[in-house]
Tab-separated table of C-alpha atoms in Angstrom:
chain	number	residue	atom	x	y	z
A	1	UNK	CA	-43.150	5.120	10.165
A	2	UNK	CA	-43.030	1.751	8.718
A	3	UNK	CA	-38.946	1.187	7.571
A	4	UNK	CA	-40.857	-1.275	4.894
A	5	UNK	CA	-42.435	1.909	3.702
A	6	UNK	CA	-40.007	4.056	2.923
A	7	UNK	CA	-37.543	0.868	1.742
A	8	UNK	CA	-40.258	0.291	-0.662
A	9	UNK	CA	-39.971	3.867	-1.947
A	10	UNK	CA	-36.101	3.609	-2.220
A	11	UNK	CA	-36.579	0.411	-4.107
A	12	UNK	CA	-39.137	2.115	-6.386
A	13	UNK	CA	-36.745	4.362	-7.624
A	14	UNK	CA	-33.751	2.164	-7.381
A	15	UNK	CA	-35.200	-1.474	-8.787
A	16	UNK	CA	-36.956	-2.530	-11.888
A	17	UNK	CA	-39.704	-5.644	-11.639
A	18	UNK	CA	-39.689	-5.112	-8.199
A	19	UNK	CA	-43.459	-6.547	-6.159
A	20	UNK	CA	-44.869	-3.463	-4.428
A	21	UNK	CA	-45.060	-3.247	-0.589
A	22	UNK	CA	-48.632	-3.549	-1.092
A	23	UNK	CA	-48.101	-7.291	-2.816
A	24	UNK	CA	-45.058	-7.898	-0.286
A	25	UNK	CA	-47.631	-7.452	2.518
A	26	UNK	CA	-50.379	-9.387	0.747
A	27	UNK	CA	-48.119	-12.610	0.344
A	28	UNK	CA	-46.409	-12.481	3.489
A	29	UNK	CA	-47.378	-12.751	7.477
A	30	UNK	CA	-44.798	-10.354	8.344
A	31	UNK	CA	-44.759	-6.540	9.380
A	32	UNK	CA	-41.731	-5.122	9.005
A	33	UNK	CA	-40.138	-2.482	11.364
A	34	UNK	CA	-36.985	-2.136	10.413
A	35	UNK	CA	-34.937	-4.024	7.857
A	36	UNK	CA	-31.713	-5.810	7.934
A	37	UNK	CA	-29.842	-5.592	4.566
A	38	UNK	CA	-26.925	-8.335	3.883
A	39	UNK	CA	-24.533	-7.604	1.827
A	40	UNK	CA	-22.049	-9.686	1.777
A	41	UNK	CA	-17.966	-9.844	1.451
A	42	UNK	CA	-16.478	-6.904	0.200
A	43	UNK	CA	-19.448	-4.938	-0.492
A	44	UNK	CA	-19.991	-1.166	-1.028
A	45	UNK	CA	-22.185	1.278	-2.907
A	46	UNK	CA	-20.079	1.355	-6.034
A	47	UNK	CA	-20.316	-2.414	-6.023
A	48	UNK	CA	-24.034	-2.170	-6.389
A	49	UNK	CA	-23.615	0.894	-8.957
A	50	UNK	CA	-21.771	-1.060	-11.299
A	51	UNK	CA	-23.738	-4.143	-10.841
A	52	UNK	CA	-20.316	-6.193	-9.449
A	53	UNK	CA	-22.007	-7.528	-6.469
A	54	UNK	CA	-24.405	-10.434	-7.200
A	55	UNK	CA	-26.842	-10.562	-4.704
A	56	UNK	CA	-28.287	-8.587	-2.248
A	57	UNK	CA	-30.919	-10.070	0.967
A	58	UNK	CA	-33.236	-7.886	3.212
A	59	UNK	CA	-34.233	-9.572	6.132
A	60	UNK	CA	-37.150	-8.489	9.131
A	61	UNK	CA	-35.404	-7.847	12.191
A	62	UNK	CA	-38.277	-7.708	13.653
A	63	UNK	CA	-41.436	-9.604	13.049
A	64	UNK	CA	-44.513	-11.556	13.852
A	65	UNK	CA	-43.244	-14.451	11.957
A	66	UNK	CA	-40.285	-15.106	9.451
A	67	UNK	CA	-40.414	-16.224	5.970
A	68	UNK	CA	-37.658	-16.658	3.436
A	69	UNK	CA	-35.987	-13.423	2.898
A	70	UNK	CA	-36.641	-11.332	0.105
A	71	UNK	CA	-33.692	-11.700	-2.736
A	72	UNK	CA	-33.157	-8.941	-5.401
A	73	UNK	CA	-30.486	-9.664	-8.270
A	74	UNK	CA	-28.888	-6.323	-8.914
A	75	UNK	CA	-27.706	-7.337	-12.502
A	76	UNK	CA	-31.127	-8.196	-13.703
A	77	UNK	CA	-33.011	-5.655	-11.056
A	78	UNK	CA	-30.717	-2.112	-10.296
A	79	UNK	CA	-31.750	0.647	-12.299
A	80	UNK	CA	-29.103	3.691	-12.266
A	81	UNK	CA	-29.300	4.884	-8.752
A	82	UNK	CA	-29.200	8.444	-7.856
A	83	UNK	CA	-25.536	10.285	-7.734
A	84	UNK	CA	-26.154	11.057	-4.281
A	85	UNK	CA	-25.279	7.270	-3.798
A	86	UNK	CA	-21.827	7.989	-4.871
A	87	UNK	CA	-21.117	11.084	-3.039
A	88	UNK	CA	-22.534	9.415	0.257
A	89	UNK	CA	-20.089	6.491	-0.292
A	90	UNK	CA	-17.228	8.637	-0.463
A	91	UNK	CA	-18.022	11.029	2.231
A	92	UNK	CA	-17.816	7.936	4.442
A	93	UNK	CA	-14.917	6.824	3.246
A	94	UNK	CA	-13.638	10.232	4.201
A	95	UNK	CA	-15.229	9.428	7.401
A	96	UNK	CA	-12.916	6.671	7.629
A	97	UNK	CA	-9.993	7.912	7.168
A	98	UNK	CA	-10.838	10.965	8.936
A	99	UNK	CA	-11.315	9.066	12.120
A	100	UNK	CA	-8.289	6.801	11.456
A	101	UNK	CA	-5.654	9.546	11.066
A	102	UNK	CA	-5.859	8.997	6.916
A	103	UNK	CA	-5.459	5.569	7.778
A	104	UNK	CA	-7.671	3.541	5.095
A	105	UNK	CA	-6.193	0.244	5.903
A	106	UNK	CA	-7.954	-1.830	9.343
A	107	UNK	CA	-4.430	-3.007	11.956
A	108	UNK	CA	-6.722	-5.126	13.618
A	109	UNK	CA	-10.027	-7.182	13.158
A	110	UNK	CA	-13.146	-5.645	13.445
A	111	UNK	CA	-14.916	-7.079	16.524
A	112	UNK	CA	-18.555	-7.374	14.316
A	113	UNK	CA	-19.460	-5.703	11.420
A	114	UNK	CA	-20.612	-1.775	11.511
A	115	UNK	CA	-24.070	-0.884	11.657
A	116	UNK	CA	-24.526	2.128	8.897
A	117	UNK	CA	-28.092	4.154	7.897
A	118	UNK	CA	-29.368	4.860	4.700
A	119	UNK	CA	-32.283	7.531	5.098
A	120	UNK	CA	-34.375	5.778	7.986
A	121	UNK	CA	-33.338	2.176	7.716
A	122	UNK	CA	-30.209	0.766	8.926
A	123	UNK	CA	-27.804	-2.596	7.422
A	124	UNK	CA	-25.094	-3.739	8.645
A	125	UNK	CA	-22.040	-4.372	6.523
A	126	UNK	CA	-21.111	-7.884	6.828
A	127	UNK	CA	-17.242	-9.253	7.103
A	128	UNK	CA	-18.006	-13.098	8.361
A	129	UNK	CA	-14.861	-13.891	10.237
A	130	UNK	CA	-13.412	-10.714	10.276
A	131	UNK	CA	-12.047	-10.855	6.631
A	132	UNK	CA	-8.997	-8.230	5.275
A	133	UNK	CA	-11.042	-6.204	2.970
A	134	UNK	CA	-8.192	-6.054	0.371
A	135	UNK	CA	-4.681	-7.773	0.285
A	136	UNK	CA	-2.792	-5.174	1.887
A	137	UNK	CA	-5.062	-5.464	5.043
A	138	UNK	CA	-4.654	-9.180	4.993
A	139	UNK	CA	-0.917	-8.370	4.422
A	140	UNK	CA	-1.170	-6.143	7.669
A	141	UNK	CA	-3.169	-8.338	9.841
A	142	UNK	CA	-0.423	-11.332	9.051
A	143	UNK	CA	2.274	-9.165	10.043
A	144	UNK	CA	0.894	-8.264	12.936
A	145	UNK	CA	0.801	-11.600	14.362
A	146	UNK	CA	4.305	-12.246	12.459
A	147	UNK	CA	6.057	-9.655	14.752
A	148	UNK	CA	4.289	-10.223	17.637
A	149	UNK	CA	5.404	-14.404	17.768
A	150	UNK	CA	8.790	-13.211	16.777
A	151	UNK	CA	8.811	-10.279	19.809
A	152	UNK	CA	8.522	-13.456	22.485
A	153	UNK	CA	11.317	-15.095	20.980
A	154	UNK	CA	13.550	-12.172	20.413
A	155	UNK	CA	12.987	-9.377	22.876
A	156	UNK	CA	13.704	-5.601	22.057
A	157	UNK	CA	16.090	-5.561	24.815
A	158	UNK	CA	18.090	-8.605	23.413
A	159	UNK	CA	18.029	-6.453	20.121
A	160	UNK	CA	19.322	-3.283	21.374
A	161	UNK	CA	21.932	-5.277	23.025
A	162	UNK	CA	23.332	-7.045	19.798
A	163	UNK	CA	23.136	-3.687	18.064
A	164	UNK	CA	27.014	-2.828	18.289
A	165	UNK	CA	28.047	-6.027	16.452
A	166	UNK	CA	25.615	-4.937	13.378
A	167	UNK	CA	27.812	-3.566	10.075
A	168	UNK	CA	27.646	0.010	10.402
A	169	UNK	CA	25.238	1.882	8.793
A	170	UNK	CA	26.127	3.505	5.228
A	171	UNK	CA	24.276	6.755	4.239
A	172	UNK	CA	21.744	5.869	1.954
A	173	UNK	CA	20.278	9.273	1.121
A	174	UNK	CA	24.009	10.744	0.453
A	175	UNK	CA	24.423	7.658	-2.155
A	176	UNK	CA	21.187	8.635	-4.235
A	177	UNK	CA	22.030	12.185	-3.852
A	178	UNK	CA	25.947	11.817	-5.038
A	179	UNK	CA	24.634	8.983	-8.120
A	180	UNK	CA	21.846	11.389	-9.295
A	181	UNK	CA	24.593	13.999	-9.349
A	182	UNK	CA	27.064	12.118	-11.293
A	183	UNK	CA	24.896	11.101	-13.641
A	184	UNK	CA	22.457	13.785	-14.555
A	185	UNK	CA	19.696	10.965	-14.006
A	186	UNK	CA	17.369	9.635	-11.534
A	187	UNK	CA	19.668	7.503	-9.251
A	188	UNK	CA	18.798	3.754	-9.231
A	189	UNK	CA	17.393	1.724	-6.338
A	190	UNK	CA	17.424	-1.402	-7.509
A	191	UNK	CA	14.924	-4.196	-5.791
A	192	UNK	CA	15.588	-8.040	-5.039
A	193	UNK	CA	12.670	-9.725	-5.012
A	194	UNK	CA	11.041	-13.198	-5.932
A	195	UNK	CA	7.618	-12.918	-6.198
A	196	UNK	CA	4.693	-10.761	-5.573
A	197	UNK	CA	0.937	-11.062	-4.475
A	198	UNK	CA	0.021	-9.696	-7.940
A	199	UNK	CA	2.565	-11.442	-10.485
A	200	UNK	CA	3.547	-14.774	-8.252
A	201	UNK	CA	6.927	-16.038	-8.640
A	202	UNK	CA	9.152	-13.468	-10.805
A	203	UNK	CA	12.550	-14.932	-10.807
A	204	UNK	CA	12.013	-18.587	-10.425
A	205	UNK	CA	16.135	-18.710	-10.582
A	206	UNK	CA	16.306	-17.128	-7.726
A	207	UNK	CA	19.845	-15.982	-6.008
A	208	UNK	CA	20.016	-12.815	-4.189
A	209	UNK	CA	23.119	-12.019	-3.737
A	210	UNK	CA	24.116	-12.868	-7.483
A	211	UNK	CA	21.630	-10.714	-8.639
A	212	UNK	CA	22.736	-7.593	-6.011
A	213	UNK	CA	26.092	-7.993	-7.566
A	214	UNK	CA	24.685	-7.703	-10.776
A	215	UNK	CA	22.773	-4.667	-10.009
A	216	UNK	CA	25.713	-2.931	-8.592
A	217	UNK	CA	27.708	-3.929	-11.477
A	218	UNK	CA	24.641	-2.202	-13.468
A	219	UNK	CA	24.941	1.013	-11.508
A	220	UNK	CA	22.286	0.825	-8.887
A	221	UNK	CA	23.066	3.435	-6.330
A	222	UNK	CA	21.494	1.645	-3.475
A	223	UNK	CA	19.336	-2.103	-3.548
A	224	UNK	CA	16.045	-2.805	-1.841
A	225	UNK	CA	15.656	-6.505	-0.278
A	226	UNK	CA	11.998	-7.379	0.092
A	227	UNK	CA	11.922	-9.236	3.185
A	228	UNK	CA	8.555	-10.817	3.700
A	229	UNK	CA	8.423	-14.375	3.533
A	230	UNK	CA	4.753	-15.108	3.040
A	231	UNK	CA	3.593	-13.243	0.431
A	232	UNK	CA	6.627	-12.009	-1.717
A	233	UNK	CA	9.392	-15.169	-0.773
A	234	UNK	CA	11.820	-12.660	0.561
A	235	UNK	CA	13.827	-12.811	4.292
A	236	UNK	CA	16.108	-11.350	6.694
A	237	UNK	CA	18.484	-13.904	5.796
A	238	UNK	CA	18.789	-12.881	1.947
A	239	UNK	CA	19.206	-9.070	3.153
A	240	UNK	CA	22.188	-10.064	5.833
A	241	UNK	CA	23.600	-12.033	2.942
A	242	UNK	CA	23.758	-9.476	0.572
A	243	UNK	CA	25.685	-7.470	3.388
A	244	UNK	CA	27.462	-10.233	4.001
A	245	UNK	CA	29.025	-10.633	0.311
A	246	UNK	CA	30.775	-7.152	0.737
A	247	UNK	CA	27.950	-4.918	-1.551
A	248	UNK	CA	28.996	-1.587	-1.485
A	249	UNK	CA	25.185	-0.075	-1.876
A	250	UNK	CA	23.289	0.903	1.092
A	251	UNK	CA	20.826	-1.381	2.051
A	252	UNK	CA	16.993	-0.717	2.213
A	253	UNK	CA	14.782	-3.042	3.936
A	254	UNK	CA	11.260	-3.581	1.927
A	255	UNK	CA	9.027	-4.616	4.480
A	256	UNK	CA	5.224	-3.427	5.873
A	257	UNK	CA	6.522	-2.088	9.350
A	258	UNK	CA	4.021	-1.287	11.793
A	259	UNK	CA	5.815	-2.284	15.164
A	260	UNK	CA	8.936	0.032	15.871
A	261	UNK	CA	10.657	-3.409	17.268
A	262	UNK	CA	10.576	-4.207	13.638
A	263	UNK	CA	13.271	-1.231	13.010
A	264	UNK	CA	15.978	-2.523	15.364
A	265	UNK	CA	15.318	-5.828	13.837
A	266	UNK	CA	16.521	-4.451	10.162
A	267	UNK	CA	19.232	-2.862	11.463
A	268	UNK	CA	20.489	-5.379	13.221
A	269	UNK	CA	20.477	-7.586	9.871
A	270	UNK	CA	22.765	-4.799	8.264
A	271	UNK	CA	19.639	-2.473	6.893
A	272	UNK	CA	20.628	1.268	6.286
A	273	UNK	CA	17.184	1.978	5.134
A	274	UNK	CA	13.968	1.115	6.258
A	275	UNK	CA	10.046	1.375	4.204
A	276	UNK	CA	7.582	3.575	6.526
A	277	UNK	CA	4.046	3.113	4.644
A	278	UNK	CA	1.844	5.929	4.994
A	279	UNK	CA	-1.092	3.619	4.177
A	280	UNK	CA	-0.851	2.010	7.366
A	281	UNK	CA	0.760	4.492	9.896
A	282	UNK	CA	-0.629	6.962	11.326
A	283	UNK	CA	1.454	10.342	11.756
A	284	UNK	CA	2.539	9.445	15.662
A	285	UNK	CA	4.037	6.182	14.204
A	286	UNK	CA	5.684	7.943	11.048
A	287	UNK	CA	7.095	10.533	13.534
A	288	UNK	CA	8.156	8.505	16.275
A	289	UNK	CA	9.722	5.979	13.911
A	290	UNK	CA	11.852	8.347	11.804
A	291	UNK	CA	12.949	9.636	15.014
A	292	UNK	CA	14.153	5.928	15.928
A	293	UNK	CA	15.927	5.682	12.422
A	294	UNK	CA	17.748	8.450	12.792
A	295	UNK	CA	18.815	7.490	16.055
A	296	UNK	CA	19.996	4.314	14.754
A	297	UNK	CA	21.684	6.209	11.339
A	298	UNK	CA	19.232	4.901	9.099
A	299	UNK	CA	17.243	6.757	6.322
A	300	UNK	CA	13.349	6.026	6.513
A	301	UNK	CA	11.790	6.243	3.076
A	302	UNK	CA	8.474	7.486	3.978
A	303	UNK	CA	5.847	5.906	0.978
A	304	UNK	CA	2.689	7.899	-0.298
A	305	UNK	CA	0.280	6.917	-2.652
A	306	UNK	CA	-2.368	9.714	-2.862
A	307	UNK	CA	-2.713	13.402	-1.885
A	308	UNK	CA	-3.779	12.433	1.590
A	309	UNK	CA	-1.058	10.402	2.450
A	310	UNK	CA	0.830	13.413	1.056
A	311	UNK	CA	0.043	16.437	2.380
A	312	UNK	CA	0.505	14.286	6.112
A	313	UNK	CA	3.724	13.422	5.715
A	314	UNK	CA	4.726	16.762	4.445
A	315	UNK	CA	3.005	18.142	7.544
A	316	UNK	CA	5.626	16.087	9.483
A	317	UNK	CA	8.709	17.448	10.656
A	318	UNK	CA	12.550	15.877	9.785
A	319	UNK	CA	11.051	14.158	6.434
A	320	UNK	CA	13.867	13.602	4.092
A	321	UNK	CA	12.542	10.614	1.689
A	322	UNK	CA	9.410	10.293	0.198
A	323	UNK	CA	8.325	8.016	-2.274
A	324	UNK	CA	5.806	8.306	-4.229
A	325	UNK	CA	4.214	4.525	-4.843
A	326	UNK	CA	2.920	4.191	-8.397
A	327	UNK	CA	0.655	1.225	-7.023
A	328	UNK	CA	-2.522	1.205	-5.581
A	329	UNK	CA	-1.605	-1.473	-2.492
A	330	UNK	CA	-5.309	-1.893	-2.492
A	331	UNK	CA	-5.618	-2.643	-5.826
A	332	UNK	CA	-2.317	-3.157	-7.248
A	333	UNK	CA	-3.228	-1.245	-9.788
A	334	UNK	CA	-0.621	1.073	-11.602
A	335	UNK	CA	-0.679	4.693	-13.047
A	336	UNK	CA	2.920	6.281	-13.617
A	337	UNK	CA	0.836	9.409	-13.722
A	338	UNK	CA	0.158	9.378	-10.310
A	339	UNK	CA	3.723	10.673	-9.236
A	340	UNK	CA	3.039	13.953	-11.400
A	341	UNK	CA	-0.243	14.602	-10.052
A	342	UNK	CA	0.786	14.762	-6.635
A	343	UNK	CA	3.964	16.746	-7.424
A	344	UNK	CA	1.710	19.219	-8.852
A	345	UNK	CA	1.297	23.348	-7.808
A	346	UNK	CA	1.900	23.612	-3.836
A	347	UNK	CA	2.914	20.440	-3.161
A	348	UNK	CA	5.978	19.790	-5.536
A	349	UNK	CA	6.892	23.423	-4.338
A	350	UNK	CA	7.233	22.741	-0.324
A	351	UNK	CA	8.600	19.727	-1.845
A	352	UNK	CA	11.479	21.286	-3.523
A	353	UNK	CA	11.373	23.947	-0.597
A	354	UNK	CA	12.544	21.470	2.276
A	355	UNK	CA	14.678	19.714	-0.042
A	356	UNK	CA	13.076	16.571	0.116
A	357	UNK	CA	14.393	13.753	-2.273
A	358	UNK	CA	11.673	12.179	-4.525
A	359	UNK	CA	11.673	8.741	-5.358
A	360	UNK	CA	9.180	7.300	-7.666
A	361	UNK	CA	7.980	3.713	-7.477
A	362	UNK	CA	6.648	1.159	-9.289
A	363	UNK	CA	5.551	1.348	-13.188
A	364	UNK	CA	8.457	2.097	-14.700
A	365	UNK	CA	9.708	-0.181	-17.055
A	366	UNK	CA	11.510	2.457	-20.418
A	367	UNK	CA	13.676	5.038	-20.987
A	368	UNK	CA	10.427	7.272	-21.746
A	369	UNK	CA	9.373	6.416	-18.240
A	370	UNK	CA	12.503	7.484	-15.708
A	371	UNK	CA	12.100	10.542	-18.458
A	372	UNK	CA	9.129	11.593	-17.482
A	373	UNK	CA	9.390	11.291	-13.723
A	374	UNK	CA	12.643	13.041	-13.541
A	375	UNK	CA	10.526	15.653	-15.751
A	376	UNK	CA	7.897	15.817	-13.124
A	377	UNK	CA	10.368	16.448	-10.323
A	378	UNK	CA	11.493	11.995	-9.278
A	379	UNK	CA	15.562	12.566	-8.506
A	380	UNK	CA	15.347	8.269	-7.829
A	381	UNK	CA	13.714	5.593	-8.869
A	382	UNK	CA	12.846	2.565	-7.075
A	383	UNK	CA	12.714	-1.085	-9.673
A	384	UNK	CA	11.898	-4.416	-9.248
A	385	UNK	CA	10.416	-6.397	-11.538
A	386	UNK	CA	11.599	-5.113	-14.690
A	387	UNK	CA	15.154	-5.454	-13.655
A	388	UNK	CA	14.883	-9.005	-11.355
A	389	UNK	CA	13.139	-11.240	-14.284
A	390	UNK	CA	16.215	-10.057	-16.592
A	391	UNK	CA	18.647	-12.619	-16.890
A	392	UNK	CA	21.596	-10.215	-17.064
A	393	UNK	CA	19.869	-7.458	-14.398
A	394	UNK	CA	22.957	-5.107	-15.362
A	395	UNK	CA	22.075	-4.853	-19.178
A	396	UNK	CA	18.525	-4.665	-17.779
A	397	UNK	CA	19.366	-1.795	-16.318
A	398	UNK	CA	21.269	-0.247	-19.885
A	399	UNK	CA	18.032	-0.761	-21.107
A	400	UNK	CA	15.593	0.421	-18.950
A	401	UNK	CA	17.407	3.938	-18.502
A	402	UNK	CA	18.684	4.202	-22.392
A	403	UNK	CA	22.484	3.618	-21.881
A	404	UNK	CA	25.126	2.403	-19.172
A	405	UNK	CA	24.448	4.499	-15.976
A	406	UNK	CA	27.759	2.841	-14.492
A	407	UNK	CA	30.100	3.480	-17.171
A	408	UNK	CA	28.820	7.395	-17.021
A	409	UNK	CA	29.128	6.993	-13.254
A	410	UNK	CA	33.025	5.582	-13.351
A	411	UNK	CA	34.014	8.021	-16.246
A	412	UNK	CA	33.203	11.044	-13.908
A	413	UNK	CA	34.574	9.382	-11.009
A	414	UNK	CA	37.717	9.154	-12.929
A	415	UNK	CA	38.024	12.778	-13.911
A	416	UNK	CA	37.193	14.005	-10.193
């Protein structure tokens, strides 16, 4: 059969004002057997559902002769396509991730874009030059060739050897555990950081170790130092010089590790915590690198974002710190509710059963809101923006959890 034929039957059902095969074959020299859809950046069956994706080309493969190719504007053109579209996009998304390890996100370029099949024709979904498909992948893909320039200058063995002269590592998990404790509340990891890929610059008067004083003067329990330089301002240099300035909170280094080099590297700049990303790890790298960190004596907060991601790091062994990411880093987009969906029924139960500390991330920016994850099961809380763009981060802090956390934390310190 034809692939014209039966495209012209899908198109029947799927595209108003569309010519017939009959008149396509009247007005052209061509016979069709088999199609080649473009689709352009970025493109996939929901984009077409919702009418988000302008344009849409079929072109012959192969023909007698070639004409112009046939164009079809969705917007003016799609009907409502059949539900089956929808399930079929997601069960290859599951495919994905299946084959991936739950991976969604791409670690390296894809060497030509994949051929797929819709009923009996095929198209091809096209990424010209290799494009990220979102900006975590591009965040990925830049790190990758980040680490790897840096690895040439800075070998692992050259590491390892400096590795004795690093400030010792402080517990970080024993410092959220004992502030949660003393307080009754979620304990506070406070974040220093500049800018993001979704808000830009957030604290144009930037000074990192001012504003880590300020935050322990607040009552953060421990402080995050986002140290990526291209797309959030942050570096090594602003997390040794935090260490340097004789802060008393452990130290967690924000960055997107994928190379275990990477660890050794923190640590070495006075880290006592380190960001795993189950988004872009699979569950060899996630075990092998918690092992490392706990070699070293340094917590790995392990970071989820859906039930996926969840239910394999809980099927992980040694897991101590999870957080549960607010933000879609596909997206960026933010639902607080996400934390209590996934500590839901089973999960928040082999949660609580292994003893696992929570932290929630990203959303948060009230009193209601640290109320309603430590209601749902969060014993810390990871912030950044809402406390950074403050002026005075330590009365940000009164503010954003309802009263002074560090006066409550020195009174009982007192009395002990």
């Amino acid at each position: 059969m034809e692939a014209i034929t039966s495209f012209g039957v899908l198109t029947t059902k799927l595209f108003k004002g569309v010519p017939s095969k009959e008149h396509l074959r009247s007005n052209s020299n061509t016979h069709v057997r088999r199609s080649h859809i473009s689709w352009g950046r970025g493109f996939s069956i929901s984009n077409v559902i919702n009418n988000t994706r302008p344009i849409m080309s079929c072109n012959a493969l192969e023909s007698e002769s070639t004409d112009e190719p046939i164009v079809f504007d969705p917007k003016n053109n799609i009907a409502e396509p059949p539900p089956e579209w929808k399930d079929w996009e997601e069960r290859k998304r599951q495919e994905e991730l299946d084959s991936n390890g739950g991976i969604a996100i791409r670690r390296r370029p894809a060497t030509g874009p994949p051929l797929h099949y819709v009923g009996p024709f095929e198209f091809r979904l096209q990424n010209k030059g290799n494009t990220p498909r979102n900006i975590l992948e591009e965040i990925v893909w830049n790190k990758e060739k980040e680490v790897t320039k840096i690895k040439e200058r800075k070998p692992l063995v050259s590491l390892k050897k400096g590795l004795p002269s690093a400030p010792p590592a402080r517990d970080f998990i024993g410092a959220l555990r004992a502030r949660a404790e003393e307080t009754g509340m979620p304990a506070l990891i406070a974040e220093v950081k500049k800018a993001s890929p979704s808000r830009g610059v957030i604290q144009p008067n930037f000074d990192p170790v001012k504003i880590a004083q300020a935050y322990e003067k607040g009552g953060a329990a421990c402080i995050s130092v986002l140290t990526d330089s291209k797309y959030f301002q942050g570096s090594f240099e602003n997390l040794q010089a935090i260490r340097d300035a004789g802060i008393e909170c452990p130290l967690l280094c924000k960055e997107f590790i994928i190379d275990a080099w990477q660890l050794y590297h923190a640590r070495s700049k006075g880290a006592d915590a380190v960001l795993l990303i189950a988004g872009i790890l699979p569950d060899r790298d996630i075990k092998y690198m918690s092992k490392i960190c706990k070699v070293l004596q340094m917590a790995a907060l392990v970071e989820v974002h859906n039930v996926t991601e969840l239910d394999r790091v809980l099927g992980i062994d040694g897991i101590e710190l999870i957080g549960i990411n607010n933000r879609s880093l596909e997206t960026f987009d933010v639902d607080i509710k996400n934390t209590e969906h996934l500590l839901k029924g089973d999960r928040g139960q082999r949660i609580r059963d292994k003893d696992i500390l929570v932290v929630g991330e990203s959303g948060m920016f009230t009193p209601d809101d640290i109320a309603f994850v430590q209601r749902v099961g969060v014993r810390a809380v990871l912030v950044g923006e809402s406390l950074v763009k403050q002026d005075d981060p330590a009365a940000g802090i009164a503010r954003l959890f309802g009263q002074d956390i560090a006066i409550r934390s020195k009174v009982k310190t007192m009395v002990a």
